[in-house]
PDB file of C-alpha atoms and ligand atoms in Angstrom:
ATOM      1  CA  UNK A  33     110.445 144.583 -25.056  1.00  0.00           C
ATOM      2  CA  UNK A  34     108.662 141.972 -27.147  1.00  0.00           C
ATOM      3  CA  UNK A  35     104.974 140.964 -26.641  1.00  0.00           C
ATOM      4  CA  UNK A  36     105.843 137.651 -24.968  1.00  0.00           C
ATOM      5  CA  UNK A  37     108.373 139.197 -23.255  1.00  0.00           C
ATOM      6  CA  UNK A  38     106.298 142.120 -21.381  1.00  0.00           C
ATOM      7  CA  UNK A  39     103.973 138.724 -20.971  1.00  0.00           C
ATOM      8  CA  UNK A  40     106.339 137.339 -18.739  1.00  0.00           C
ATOM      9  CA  UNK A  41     107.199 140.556 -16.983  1.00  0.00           C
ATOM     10  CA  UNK A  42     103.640 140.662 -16.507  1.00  0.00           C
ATOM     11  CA  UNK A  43     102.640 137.144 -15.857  1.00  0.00           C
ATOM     12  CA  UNK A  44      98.831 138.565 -14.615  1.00  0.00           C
ATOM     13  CA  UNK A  45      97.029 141.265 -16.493  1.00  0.00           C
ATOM     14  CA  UNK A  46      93.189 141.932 -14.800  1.00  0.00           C
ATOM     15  CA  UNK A  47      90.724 144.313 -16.171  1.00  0.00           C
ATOM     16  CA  UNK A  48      87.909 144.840 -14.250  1.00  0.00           C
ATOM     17  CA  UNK A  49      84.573 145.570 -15.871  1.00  0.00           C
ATOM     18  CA  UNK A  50      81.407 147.633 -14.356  1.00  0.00           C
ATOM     19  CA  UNK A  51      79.348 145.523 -16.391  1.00  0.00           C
ATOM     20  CA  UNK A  52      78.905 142.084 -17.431  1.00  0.00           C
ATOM     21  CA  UNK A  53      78.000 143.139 -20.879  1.00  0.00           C
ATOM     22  CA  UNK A  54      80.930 144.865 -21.009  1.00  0.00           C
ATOM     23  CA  UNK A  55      82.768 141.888 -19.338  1.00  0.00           C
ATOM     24  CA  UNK A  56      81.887 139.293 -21.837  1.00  0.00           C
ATOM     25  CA  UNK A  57      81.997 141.375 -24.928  1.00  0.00           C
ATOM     26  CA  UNK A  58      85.912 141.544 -24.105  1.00  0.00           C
ATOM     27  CA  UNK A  59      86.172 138.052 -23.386  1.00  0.00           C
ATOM     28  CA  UNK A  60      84.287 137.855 -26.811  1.00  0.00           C
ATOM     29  CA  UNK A  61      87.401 139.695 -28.328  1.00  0.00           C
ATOM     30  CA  UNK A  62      89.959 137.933 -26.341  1.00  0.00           C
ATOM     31  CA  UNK A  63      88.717 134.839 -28.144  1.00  0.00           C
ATOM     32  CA  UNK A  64      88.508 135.818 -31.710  1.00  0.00           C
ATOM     33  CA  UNK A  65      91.620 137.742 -31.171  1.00  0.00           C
ATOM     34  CA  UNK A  66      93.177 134.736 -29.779  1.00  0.00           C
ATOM     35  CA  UNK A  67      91.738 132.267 -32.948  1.00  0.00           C
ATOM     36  CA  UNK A  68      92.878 134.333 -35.378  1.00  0.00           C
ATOM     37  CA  UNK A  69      96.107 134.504 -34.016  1.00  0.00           C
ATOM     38  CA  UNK A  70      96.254 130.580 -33.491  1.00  0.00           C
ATOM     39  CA  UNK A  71      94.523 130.217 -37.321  1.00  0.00           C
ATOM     40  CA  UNK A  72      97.383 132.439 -38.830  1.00  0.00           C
ATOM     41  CA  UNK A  73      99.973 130.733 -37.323  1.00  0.00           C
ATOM     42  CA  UNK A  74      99.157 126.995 -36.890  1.00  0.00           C
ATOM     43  CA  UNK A  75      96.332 126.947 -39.593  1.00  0.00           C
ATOM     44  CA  UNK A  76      93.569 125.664 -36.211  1.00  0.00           C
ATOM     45  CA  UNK A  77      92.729 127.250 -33.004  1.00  0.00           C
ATOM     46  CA  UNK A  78      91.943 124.943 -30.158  1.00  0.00           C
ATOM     47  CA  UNK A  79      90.462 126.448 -27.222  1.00  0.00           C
ATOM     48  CA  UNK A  80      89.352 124.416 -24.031  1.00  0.00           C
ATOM     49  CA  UNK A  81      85.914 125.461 -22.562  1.00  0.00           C
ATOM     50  CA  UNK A  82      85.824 126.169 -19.003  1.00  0.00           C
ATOM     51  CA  UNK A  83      82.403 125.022 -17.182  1.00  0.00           C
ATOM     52  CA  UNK A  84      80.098 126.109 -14.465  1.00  0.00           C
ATOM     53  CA  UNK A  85      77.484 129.446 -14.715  1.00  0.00           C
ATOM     54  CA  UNK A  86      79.683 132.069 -15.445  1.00  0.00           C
ATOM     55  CA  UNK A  87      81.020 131.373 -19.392  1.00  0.00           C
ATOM     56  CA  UNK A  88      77.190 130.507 -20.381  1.00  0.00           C
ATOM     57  CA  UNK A  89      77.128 134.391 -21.220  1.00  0.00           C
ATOM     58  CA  UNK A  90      80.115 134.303 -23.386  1.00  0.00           C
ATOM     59  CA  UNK A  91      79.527 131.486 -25.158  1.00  0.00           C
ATOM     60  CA  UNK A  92      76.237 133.043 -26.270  1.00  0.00           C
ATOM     61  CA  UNK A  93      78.048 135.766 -28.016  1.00  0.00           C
ATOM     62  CA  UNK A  94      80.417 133.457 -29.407  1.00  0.00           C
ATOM     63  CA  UNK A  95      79.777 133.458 -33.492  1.00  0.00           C
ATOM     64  CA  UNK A  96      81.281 132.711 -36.714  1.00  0.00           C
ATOM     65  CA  UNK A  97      82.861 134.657 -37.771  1.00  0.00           C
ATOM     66  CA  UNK A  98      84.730 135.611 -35.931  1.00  0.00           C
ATOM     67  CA  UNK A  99      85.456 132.476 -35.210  1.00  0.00           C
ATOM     68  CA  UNK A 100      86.285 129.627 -37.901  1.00  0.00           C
ATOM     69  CA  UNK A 101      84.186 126.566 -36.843  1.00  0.00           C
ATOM     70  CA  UNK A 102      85.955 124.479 -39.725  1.00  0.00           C
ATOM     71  CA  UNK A 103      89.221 125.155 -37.888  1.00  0.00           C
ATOM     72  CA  UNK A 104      88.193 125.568 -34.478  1.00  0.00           C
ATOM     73  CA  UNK A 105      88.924 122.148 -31.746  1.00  0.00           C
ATOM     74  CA  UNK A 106      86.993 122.431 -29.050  1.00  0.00           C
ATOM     75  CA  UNK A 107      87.781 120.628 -25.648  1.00  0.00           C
ATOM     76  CA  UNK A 108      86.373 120.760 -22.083  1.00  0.00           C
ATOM     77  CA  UNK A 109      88.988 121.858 -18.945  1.00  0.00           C
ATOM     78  CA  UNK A 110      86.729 119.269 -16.501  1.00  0.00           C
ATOM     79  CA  UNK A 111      83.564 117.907 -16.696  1.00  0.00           C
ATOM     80  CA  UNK A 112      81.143 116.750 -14.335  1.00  0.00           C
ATOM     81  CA  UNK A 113      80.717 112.431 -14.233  1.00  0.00           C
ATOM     82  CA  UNK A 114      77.268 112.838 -15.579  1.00  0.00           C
ATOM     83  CA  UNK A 115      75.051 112.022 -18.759  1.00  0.00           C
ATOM     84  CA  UNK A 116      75.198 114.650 -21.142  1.00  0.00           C
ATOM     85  CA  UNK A 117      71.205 115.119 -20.497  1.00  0.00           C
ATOM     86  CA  UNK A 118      71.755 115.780 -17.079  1.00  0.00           C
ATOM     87  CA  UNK A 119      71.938 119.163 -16.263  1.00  0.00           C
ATOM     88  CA  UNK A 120      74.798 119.357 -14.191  1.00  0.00           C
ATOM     89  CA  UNK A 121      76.439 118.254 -17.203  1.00  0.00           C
ATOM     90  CA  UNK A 122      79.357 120.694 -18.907  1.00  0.00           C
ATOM     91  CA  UNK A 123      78.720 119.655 -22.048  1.00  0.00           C
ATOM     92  CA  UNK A 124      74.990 120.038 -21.975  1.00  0.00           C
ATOM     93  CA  UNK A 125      75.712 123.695 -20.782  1.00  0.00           C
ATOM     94  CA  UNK A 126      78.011 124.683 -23.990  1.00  0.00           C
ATOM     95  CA  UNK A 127      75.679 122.320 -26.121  1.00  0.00           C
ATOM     96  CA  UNK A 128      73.158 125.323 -25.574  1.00  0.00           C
ATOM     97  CA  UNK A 129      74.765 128.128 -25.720  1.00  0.00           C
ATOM     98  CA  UNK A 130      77.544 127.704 -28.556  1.00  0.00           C
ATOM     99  CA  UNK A 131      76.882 124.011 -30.317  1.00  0.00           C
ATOM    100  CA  UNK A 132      72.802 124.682 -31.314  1.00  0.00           C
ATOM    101  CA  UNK A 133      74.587 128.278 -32.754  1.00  0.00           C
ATOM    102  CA  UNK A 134      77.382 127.640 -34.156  1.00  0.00           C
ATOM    103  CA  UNK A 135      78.137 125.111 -36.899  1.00  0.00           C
ATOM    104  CA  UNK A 136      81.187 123.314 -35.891  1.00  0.00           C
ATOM    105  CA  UNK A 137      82.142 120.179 -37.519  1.00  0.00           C
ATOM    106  CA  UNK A 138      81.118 116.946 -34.954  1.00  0.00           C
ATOM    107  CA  UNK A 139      84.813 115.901 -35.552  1.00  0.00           C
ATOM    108  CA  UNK A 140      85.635 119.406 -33.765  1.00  0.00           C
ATOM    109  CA  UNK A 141      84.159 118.919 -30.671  1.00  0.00           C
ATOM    110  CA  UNK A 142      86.242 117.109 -27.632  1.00  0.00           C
ATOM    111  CA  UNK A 143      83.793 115.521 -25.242  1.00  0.00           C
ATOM    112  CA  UNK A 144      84.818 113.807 -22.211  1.00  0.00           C
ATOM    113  CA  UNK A 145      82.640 110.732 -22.930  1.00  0.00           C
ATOM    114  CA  UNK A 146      80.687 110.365 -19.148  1.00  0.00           C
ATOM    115  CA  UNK A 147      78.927 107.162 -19.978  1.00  0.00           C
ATOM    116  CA  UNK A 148      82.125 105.987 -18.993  1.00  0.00           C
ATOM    117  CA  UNK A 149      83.051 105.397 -15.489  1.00  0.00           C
ATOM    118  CA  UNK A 150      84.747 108.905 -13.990  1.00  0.00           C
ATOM    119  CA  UNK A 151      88.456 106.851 -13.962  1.00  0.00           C
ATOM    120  CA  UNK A 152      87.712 105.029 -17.676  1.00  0.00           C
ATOM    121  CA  UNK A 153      86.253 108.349 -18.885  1.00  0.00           C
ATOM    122  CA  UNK A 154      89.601 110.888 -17.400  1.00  0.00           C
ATOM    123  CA  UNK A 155      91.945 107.697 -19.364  1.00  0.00           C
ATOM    124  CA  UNK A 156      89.996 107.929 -22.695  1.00  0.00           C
ATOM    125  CA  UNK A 157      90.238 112.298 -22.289  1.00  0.00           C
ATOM    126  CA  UNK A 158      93.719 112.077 -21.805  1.00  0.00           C
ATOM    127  CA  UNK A 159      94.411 109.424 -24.738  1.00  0.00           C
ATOM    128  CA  UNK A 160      92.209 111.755 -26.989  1.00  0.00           C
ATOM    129  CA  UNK A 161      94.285 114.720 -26.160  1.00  0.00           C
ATOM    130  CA  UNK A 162      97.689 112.606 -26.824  1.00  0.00           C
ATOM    131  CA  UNK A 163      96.079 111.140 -30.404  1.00  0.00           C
ATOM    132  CA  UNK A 164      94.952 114.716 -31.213  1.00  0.00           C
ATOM    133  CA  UNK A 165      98.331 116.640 -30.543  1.00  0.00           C
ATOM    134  CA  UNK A 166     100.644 113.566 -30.943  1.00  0.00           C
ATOM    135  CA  UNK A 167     102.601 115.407 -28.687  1.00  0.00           C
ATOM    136  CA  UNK A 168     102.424 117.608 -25.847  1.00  0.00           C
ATOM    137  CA  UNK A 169      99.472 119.215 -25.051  1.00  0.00           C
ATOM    138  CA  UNK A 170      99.054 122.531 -26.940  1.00  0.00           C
ATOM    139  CA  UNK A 171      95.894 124.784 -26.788  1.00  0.00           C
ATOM    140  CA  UNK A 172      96.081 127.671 -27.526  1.00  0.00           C
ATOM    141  CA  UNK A 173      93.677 129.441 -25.230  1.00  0.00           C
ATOM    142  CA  UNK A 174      92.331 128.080 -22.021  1.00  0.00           C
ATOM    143  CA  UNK A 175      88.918 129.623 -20.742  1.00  0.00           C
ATOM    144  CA  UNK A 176      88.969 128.954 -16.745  1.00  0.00           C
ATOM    145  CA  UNK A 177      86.333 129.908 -13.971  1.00  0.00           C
ATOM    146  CA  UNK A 178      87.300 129.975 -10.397  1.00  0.00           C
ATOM    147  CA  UNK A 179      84.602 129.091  -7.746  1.00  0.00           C
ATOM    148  CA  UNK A 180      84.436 131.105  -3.922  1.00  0.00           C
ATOM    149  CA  UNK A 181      87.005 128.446  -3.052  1.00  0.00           C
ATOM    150  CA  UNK A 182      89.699 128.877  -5.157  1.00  0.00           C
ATOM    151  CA  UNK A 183      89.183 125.772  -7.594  1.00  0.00           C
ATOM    152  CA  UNK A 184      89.444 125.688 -10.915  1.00  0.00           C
ATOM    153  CA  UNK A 185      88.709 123.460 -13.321  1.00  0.00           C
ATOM    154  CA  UNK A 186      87.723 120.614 -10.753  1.00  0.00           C
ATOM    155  CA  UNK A 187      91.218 121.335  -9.399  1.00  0.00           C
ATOM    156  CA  UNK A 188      89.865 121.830  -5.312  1.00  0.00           C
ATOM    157  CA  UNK A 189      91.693 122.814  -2.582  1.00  0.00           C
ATOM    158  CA  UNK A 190      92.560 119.723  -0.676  1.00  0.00           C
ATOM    159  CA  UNK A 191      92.747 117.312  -3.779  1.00  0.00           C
ATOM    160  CA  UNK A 192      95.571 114.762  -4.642  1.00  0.00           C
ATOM    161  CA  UNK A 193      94.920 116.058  -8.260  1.00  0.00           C
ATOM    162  CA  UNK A 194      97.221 119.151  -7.643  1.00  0.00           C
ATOM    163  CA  UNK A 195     100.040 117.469  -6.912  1.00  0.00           C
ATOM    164  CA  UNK A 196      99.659 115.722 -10.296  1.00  0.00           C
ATOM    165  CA  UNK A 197     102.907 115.476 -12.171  1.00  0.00           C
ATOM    166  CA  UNK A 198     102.182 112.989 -15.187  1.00  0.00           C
ATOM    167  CA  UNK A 199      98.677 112.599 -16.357  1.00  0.00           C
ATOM    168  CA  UNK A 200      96.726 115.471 -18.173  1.00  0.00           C
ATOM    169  CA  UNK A 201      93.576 114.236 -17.218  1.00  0.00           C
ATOM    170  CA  UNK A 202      92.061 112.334 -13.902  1.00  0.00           C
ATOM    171  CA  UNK A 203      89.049 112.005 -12.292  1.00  0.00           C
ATOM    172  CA  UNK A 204      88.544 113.396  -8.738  1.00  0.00           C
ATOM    173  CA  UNK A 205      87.189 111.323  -5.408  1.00  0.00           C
ATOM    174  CA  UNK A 206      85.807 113.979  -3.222  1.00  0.00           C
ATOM    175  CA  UNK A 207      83.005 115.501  -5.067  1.00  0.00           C
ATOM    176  CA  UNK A 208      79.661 114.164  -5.717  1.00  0.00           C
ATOM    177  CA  UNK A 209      79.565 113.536  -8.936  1.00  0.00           C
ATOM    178  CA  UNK A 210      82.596 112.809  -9.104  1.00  0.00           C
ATOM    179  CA  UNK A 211      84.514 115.214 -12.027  1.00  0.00           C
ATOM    180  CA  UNK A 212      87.417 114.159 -14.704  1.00  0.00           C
ATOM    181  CA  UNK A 213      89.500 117.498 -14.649  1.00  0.00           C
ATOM    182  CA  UNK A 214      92.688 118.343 -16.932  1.00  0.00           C
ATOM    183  CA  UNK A 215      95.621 118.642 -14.595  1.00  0.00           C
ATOM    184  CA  UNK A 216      98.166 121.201 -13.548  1.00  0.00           C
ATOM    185  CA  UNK A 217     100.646 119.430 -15.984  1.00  0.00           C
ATOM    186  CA  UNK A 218      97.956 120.087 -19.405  1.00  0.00           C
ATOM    187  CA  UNK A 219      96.383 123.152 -18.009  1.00  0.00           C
ATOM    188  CA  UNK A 220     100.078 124.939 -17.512  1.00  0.00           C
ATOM    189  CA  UNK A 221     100.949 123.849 -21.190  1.00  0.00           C
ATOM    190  CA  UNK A 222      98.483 126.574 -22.561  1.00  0.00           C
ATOM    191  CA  UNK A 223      99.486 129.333 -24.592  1.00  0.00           C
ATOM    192  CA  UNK A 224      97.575 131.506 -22.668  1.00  0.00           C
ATOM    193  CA  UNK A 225      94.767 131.400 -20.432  1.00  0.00           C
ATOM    194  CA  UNK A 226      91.587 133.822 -19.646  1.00  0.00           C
ATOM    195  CA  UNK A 227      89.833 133.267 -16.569  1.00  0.00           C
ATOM    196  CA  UNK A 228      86.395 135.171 -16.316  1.00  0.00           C
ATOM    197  CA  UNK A 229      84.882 135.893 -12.406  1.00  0.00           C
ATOM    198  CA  UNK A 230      82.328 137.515 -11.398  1.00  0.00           C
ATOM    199  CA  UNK A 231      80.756 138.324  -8.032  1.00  0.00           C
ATOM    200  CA  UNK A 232      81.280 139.462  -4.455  1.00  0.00           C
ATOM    201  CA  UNK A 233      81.551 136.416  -3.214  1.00  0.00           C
ATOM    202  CA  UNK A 234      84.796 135.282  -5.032  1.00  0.00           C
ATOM    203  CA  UNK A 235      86.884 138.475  -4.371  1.00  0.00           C
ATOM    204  CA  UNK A 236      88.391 136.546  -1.214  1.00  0.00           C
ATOM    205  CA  UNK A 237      89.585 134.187  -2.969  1.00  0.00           C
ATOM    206  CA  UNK A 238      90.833 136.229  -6.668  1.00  0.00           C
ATOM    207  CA  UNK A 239      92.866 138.822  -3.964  1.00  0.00           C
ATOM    208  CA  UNK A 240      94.080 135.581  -2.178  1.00  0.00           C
ATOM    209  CA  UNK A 241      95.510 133.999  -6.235  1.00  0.00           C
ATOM    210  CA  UNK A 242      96.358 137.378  -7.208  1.00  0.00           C
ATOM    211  CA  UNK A 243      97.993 139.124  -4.517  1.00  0.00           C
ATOM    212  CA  UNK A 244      98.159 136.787  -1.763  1.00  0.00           C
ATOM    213  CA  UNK A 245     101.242 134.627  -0.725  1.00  0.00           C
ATOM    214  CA  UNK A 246     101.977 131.467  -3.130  1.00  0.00           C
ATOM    215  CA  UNK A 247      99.463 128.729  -1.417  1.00  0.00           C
ATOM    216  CA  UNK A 248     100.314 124.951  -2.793  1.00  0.00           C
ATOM    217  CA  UNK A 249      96.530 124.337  -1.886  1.00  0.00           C
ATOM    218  CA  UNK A 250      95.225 127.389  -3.912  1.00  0.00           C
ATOM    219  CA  UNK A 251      94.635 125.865  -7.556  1.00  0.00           C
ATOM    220  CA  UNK A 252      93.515 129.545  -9.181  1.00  0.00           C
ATOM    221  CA  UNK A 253      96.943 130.416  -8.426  1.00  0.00           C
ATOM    222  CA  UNK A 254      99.131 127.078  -9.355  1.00  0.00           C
ATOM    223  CA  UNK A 255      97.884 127.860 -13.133  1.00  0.00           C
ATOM    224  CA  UNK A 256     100.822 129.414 -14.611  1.00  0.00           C
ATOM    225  CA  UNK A 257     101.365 128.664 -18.333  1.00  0.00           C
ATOM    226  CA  UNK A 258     105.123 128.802 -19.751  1.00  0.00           C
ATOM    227  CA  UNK A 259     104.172 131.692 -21.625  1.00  0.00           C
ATOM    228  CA  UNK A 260     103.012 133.888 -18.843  1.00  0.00           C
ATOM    229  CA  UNK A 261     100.168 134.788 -20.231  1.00  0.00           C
ATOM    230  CA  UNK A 262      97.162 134.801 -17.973  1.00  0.00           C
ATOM    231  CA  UNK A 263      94.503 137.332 -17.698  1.00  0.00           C
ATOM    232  CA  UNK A 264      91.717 138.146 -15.440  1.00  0.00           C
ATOM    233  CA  UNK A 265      88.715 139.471 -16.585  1.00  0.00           C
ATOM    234  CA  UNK A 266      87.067 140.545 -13.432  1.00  0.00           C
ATOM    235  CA  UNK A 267      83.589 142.481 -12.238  1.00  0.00           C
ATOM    236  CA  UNK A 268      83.887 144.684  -9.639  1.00  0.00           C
ATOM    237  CA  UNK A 269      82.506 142.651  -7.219  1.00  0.00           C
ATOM    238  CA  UNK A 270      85.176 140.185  -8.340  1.00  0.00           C
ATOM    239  CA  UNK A 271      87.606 142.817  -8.078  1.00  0.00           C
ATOM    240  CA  UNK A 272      87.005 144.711  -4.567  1.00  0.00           C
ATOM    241  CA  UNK A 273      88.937 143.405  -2.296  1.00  0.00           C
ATOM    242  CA  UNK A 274      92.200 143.530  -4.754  1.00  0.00           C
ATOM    243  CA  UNK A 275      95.134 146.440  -3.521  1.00  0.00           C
ATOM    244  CA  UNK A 276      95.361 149.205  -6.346  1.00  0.00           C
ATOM    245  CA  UNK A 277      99.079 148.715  -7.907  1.00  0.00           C
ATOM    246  CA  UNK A 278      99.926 145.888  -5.627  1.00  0.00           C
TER     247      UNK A 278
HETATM  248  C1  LIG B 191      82.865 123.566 -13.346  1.00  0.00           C
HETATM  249  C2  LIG B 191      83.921 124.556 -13.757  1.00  0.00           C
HETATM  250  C3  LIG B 191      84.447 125.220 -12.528  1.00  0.00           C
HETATM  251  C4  LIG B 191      83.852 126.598 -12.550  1.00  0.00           C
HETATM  252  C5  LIG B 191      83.877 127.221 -11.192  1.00  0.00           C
HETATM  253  C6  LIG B 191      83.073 128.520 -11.187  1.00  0.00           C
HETATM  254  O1  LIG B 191      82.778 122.499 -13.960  1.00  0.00           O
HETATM  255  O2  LIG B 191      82.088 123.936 -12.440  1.00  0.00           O
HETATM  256  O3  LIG B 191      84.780 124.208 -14.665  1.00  0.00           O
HETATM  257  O4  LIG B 191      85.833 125.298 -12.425  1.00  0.00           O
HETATM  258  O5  LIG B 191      84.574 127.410 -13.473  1.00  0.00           O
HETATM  259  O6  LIG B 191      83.289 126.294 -10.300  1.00  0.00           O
HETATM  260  O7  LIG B 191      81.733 128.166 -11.455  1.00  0.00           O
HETATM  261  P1  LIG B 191      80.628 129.292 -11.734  1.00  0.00           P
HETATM  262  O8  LIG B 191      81.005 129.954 -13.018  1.00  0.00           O
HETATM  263  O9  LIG B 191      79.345 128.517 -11.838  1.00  0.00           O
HETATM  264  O10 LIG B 191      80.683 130.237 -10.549  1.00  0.00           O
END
C-alpha cells in the first residue's frame, strides 16, 4: 500500500502526547519533515500558520535549519481585523515567536494586510494567494487550532463562511473583531494538514470531529484535504474523552 494510499485509508492519524514538550517537539518534526519534503520536490515549502495560544510554543522551536527561510512562504489560515500592534493580532503573535528568530526573507512572509477594512483586506488575501500560486491554491502543510467550539481557522459553527464554495478567503460578520479566514474551498486544497490541541476543555469537541457523526456545522471536521492527510496532535486532556480503536 503506498504512503498516500494508507493516507487515505487513514484519513485521521492522532497521537496523543503526556507532555506539551513532547507535543510540540513532534509538531517541530512534522514541520521540518514536511519542508523538506515540499523543498525536494517543488524546490519551496509553503506552510500556512494557524493562530490563537496554542502554536506560540511551536513556533518558538521553529529554527533554521531545519527549516530553509530562503525557500520557506509563509501565510496566515485567518487573522483577526486588527492592527498588527494590537495584541489580538495573529501576526503580532508569530512576529514574536518565529519572525524576531528566524531570518526569512520580507518577500516570504504572507500578511493579511488589516489596515484594510475586514471585506477589502479577505479580497486583497485571496488575490495574493491567486498571484502567488497562479493557480489553485497549494500549501503544502496547513497548521490548524481548534477552539472548545469546534472552529477552526475563524471557520465558527453557525457561519455563512462554511458553506463557502468559491472564494479562498472572506471576512466573517459575527465576531468582534471581525476575522478574514481562508475557506473550506483553500483550506481542503492542502497537502496535508496538522492540527495541534491541547486541554480538557476541547476534548468535547475533538471526540465530537473525530468520532462523532458528520455535523455540516462542525468546521474541525469539514477540513478534509484531497490527500487525506490530516493529523492530530493531541494532549491528553485533548484526548480523554476519545473511544480507544473507535
Ligand atoms: C485564531 C485561530 C483559531 C485558533 C483556535 C484555538 O485566530 O484564534 O486561528 O482557529 O486556532 O481558536 O485557539 P487557542 O490555540 O488559543 O486555544
Amino acid at each position: 500500500m503506498s504512503n498516500r494510499d494508507k493516507h487515505k485509508s487513514n484519513p485521521n492519524s492522532i497521537r496523543i502526547f503526556d507532555d506539551g514538550q513532547a507535543l510540540y517537539r513532534a509538531a517541530a518534526e512534522e514541520v521540518a519533515r514536511a519542508g523538506a519534503e515540499a523543498i525536494a520536490r517543488d524546490g519551496k515549502f509553503v506552510l500556512l500558520l494557524s493562530g490563537g495560544a496554542t502554536p506560540r510554543r511551536l513556533y518558538a522551536l521553529l529554527s533554521a535549519p531545519p527549516l530553509d527561510p530562503s525557500r520557506t512562504h509563509l501565510f496566515l489560515g485567518d487573522e483577526r481585523g486588527v492592527r498588527i500592534t494590537n495584541p489580538q493580532s495573529n501576526y503580532r503573535m508569530i512576529s514574536e515567536t518565529l519572525l524576531s528568530r528566524v531570518p526569512f526573507p520580507p518577500e516570504n512572509i504572507h500578511r493579511v494586510k488589516t489596515d484594510l477594512p475586514p471585506d477589502d483586506a479577505a479580497m486583497n488575501y485571496e488575490l495574493e494567494l491567486k498571484e502567488f500560486f497562479g493557480g489553485p491554491p497549494a500549501f503544502h502543510l496547513a497548521l490548524l487550532g481548534m477552539g472548545a467550539d469546534g472552529h477552526t481557522a475563524s471557520l465558527f459553527p453557525g457561519s455563512d463562511a462554511l458553506r463557502e464554495s468559491e472564494r479562498w478567503v472572506v471576512a466573517t460578520r459575527a465576531e468582534t473583531p471581525r476575522r478574514i479566514t481562508l475557506t473550506f474551498p483553500a483550506l481542503n486544497a492542502c497537502a496535508e494538514v496538522l492540527f495541534l490541541v491541547t486541554g480538557a476543555q476541547k476534548a468535547p469537541a475533538v471526540a465530537a470531529a473525530l468520532q462523532g457523526p458528520p455535523d455540516p456545522d462542525l468546521p474541525a471536521q469539514m477540513v478534509k484535504p484531497a490527500s487525506g492527510r490530516v493529523t492530530w496532535l493531541l494532549d491528553r486532556g485533548a484526548a480523554s474523552l476519545l473511544k480507544p480503536n473507535a
